[in-house]
Amino acid sequence: MRVKLSFIVASLLGITLGAASAYAAPSADEAAQTVPAPSAWAGVFFGANVPTGGWDLAEAPDSGIQPNASPIMGLRVGVMATDWLGLEVGAAFIPFTAPGDQSGTAIGIRGDLLLVPFEGAWTPYLALGAGGYLGSGDLGSDEDEEVHWGIGARGMLGDLVAMRVDARHNLTDSFNSGVASVLEFTVGVDFVFWRGAPSDVDGDGVADADDKCPDVPGVAVLHGCPDKDGDGVTDKDDRCPDVAGVEALGGCPDTDGDGITDAADKCPTEAGPASLQGCPPPPPDTDGDGIIDADDACPADPGPAALSGCPDKDGDGIADKDDRCPDQAGVPEEQGCLPKAVQDKFTGSIKGIQFATGSAKIKTSSFRLLDEAVGVLKTYPTLRLEVSGHTDDHGDDAGNMTLSENRANAVRNYMMEKGIDGARLVAVGYGETRPIADNKSRAGRAENRRIEFRMIGR
């Protein structure tokens, strides 16, 4: 058993040292996750010691007598070599009973490596170690080597006191050169008597355990992370790390304080809503004509900018409020009305404009009247003229419509040939749809075959 157990001890110690070397150079991220443990402590523990598998603690080899489950209590002292690796030694006192009304005591001496890979309010750890038992009592004296592994957790109750819970699995001498299992379940308290300075890789005064950016110097208020622009937003979270801004906008500036970053704000120095891309609402325009009320001479009635926002129903360029004839296009000389001569002779149905029968060819007898109309248009260059053609009801509707359009266009073309800009002339045909007399009589039909003039706005 001594040779076999010695081999197990050596093997487990090798595994322990291998695991320790694997942890010897944790990455920056791993170091940042570890909690700085107390640098040195002393503690007490107590619990239950439960042998299984035939623990041979008698002086006589292979006695077949195994100690019963019993209490265990002890002392331990430890140090943290790093934030993730601790070293601990301890001694345990085990008063036991055994079958046959026998009793005795065992002293356990052990050493452990504590591997602490995680952080948290309660820090879990893995224990690997070795030691031995010194037994005495009714079973005689015995010495057994042991190796063990275990798990535990430590939670700080204050700056100098920590509570611990542990579970250990010990492998030791059994009958017939076998290996026995001894389980331990303990609770205890550690008293910290010395703390080393916490690790601070980047030298910013924030311990690595509390430093969210342990490899880059930062500021304490941001848990050790840098903030180049000093706006209280860490560089890693700052969408504008070189320009001071506000936290709500990811560290980007908002000069006018309207909640829109300057980069996305079309009016960065004037506050405005997001719906207007950060620009202030425009001045009121009650009538919606595109002219603000402050500049609108008629703020309640829409009108063109050329008339300072005042309406012009007849489109003659004279505001209705100044137009004596607001429903009929006129000229400025007559305050928006037509000259009487024009009104009498060149509005409505124009007598004397005639065409060849069933044709749009203007009769020469009509030229004098048309020339007079051209003269009026040249005298009043602001006027525009609508020329409309009309027919009686003889013939089919479509043919009459085409004939009326062609006759209106013939008049328009004549005037254009005489020098009137085509943009001032509108030709339209109404066919037989707008009679002014009864089509049942010859006279009525003659009256319905006509050309009408209507002065229109700009």
mmCIF file of C-alpha atoms in Angstrom, residues 23 27 91 101 197 204 228 249 252 275 289-290 306 334 357 361 366 375 392:
data_model
loop_
_atom_site.group_PDB
_atom_site.id
_atom_site.type_symbol
_atom_site.label_atom_id
_atom_site.label_comp_id
_atom_site.label_asym_id
_atom_site.label_seq_id
_atom_site.Cartn_x
_atom_site.Cartn_y
_atom_site.Cartn_z
ATOM 1 C CA TYR A 23 -2.936 29.033 -15.012
ATOM 2 C CA SER A 27 -4.861 36.551 -20.334
ATOM 3 C CA ALA A 91 -4.248 20.621 10.516
ATOM 4 C CA ASP A 101 -16.802 -0.035 21.048
ATOM 5 C CA ALA A 197 -1.730 45.872 -2.766
ATOM 6 C CA ASP A 204 -4.400 54.018 -13.369
ATOM 7 C CA LYS A 228 -10.288 61.046 -24.107
ATOM 8 C CA LEU A 249 -26.413 60.346 -27.595
ATOM 9 C CA CYS A 252 -21.694 62.751 -29.418
ATOM 10 C CA SER A 275 -39.289 65.670 -37.629
ATOM 11 C CA ASP A 289 -49.500 80.095 -49.147
ATOM 12 C CA GLY A 290 -45.784 79.810 -48.434
ATOM 13 C CA ALA A 306 -45.843 88.739 -56.117
ATOM 14 C CA GLU A 334 -58.592 100.552 -64.628
ATOM 15 C CA THR A 357 -69.427 76.458 -93.924
ATOM 16 C CA LYS A 361 -61.192 78.753 -92.600
ATOM 17 C CA SER A 366 -63.560 88.854 -90.247
ATOM 18 C CA GLY A 375 -54.585 95.920 -81.206
ATOM 19 C CA ASP A 392 -75.115 74.390 -83.319
#
